[in-house]
Short mmCIF file of C-alpha atoms and ligand atoms in Angstrom, two decimals:
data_model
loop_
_atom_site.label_atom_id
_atom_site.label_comp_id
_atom_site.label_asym_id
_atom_site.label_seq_id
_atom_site.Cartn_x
_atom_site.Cartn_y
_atom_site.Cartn_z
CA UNK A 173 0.00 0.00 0.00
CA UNK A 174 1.21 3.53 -0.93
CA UNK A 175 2.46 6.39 1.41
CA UNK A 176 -0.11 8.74 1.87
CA UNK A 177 -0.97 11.65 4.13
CA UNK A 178 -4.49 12.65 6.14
CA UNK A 179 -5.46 16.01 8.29
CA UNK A 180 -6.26 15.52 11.25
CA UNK A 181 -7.84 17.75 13.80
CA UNK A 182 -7.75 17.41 17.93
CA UNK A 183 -10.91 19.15 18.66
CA UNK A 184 -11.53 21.54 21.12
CA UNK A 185 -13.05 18.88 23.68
CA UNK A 186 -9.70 17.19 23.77
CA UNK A 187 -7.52 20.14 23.89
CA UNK A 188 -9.49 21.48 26.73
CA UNK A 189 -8.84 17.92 29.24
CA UNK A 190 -5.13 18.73 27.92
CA UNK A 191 -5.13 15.05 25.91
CA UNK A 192 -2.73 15.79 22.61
CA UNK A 193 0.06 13.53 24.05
CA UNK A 194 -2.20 10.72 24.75
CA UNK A 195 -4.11 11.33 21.28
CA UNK A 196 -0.94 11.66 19.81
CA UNK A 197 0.49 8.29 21.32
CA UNK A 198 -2.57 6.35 19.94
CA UNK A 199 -1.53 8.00 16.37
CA UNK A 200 1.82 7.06 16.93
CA UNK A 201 1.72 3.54 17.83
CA UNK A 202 -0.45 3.28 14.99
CA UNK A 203 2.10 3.66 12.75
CA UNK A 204 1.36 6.63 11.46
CA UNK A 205 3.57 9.79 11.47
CA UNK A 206 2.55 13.23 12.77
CA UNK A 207 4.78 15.30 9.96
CA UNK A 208 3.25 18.87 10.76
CA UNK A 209 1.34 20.22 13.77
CA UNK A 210 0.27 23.40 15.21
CA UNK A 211 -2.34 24.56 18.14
CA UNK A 212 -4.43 27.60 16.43
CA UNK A 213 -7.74 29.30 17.26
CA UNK A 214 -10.37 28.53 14.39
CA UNK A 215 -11.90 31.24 13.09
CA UNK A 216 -15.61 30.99 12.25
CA UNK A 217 -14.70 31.46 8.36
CA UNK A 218 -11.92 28.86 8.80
CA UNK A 219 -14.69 26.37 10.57
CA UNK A 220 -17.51 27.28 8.04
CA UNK A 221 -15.06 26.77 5.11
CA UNK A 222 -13.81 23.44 6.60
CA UNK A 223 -17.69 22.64 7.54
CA UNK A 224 -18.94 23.91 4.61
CA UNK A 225 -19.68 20.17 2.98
CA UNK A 226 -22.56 20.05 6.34
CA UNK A 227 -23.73 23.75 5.88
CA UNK A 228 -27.47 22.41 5.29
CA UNK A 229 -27.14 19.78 8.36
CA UNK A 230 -29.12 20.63 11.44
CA UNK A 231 -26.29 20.56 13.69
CA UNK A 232 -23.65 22.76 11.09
CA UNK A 233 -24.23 25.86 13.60
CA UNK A 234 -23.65 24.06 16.64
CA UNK A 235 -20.48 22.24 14.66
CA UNK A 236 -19.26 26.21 14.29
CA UNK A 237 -19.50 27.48 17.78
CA UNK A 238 -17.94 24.11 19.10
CA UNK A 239 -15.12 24.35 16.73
CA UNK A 240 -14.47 27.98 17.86
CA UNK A 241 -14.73 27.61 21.44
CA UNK A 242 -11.42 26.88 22.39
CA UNK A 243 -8.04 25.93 20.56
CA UNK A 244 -7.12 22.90 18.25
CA UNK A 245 -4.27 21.06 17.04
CA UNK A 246 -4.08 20.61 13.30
CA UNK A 247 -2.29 18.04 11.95
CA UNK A 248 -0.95 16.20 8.93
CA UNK A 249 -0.55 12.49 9.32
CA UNK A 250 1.41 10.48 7.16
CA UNK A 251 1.89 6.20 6.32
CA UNK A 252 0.76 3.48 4.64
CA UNK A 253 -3.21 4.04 3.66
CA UNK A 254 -2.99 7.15 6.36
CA UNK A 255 -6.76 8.10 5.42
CA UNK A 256 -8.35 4.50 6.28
CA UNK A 257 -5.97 3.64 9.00
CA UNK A 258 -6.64 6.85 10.82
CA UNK A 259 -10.44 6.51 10.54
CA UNK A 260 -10.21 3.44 11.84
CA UNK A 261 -7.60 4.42 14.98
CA UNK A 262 -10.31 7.32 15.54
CA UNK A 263 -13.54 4.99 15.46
CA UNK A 264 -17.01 6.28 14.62
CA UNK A 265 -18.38 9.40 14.91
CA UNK A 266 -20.62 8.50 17.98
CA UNK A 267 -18.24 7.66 20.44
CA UNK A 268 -21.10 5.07 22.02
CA UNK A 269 -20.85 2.99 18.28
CA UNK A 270 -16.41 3.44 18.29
CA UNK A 271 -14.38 -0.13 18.72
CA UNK A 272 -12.82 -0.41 21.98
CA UNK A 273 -9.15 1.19 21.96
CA UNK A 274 -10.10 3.35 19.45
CA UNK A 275 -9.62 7.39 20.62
CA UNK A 276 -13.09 7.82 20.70
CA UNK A 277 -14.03 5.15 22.13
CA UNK A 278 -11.40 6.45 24.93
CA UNK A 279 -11.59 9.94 24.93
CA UNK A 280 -15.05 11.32 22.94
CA UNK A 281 -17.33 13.14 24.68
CA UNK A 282 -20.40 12.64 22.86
CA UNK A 283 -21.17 12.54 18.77
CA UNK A 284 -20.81 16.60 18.54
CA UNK A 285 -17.79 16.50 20.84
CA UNK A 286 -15.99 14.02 19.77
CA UNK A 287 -11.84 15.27 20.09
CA UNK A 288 -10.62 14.30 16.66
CA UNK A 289 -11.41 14.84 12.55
CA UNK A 290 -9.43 12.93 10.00
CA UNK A 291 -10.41 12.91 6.55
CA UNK A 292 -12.47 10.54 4.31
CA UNK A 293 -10.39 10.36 0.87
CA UNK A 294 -7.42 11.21 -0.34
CA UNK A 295 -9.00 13.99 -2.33
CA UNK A 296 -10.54 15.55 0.87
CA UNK A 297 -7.11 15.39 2.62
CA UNK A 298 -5.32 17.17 -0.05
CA UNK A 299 -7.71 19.92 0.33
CA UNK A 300 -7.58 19.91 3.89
CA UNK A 301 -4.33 20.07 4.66
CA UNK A 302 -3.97 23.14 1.72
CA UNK A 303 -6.50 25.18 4.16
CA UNK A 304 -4.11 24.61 7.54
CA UNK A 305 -0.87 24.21 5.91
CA UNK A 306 1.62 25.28 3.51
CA UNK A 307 4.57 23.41 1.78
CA UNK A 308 7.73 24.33 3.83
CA UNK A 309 5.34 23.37 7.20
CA UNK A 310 4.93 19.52 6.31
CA UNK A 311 8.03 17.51 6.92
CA UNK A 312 7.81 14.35 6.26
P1 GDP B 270 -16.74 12.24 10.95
O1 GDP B 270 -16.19 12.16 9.55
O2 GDP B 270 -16.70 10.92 11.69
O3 GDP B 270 -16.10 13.36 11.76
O4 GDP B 270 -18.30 12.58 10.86
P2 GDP B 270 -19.19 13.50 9.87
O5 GDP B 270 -18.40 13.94 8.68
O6 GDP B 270 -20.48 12.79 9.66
O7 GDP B 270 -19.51 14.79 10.79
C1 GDP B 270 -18.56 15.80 10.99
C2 GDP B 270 -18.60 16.25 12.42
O8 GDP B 270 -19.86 16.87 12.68
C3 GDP B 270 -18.54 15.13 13.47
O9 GDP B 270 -17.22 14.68 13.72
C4 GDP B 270 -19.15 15.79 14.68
O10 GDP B 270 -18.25 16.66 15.35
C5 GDP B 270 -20.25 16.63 14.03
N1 GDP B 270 -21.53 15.90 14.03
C6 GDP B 270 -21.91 14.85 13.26
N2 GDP B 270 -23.17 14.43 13.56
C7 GDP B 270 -23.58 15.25 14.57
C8 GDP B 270 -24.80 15.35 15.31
O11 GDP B 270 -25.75 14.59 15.12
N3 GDP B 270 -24.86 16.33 16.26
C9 GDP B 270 -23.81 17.20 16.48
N4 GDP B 270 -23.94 18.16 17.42
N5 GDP B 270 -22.66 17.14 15.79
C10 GDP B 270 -22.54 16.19 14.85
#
């Protein structure tokens, strides 16, 4: 399987209980490699822009204000099938459906809340990591 690279997010739940070294650690022994990462404030643009694919969703405002409410880490991820593997180190998006050991199984605080994004294709990731990061940032 190729090298590849994902963007992930530690959402505001998890850097509020101080978790990005135990998120991290569950990303690391993984396998996969954290090759850029920095803590920023969202802005609501930046979170409607990243959002923007659930803009008709009945939860998109409350997906804004959560996203703004505190800081995040954003990340780019990189190894062998990144995308799938992280999905599947993250577990579903309702923490009370996730696999056991997965971080939000461990860590989510409910399906809003739930401490990390990582991104569904290839495609998406490009994008996402374009939004958060430039070249010279990602070293892989
Ligand atoms: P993901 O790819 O597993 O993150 O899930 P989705 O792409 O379906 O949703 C994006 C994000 O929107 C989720 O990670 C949650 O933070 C949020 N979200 C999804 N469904 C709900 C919901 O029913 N209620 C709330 N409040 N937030 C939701």
């Amino acid at each position: 399987m190729a090298i590849e690279r994902t963007f992930s997010i530690l959402k505001p739940d998890a850097t509020e209980r101080n978790l990005t070294g135990a998120i991290n650690a569950l990303i690391e022994k993984a396998g996969l490699r954290i090759v850029a990462q920095k803590r920023i404030r969202m802005t609501r643009e930046q979170a409607e822009t990243f959002y923007g694919v659930h803009k008709a969703r009945p939860f998109f405002g409350e997906l804004v204000d959560f996203m703004t409410s505190g800081p995040v880490v954003v990340q780019v991820l990189e190894g062998e099938g990144a995308v799938l593997k992280y999905r599947d180190v993250m577990g579903a998006t309702d923490p009370s459906k996730a696999a056991d050991g997965t971080i939000r199984k461990l860590h989510a605080k409910s399906i809003g809340e739930n401490s990390v994004h990582g991104s569904d294709a290839a495609e998406t990731a490009a994008i996402e990591i374009a939004q958060f990061f430039s070249g010279n940032e990602i070293v892989g």
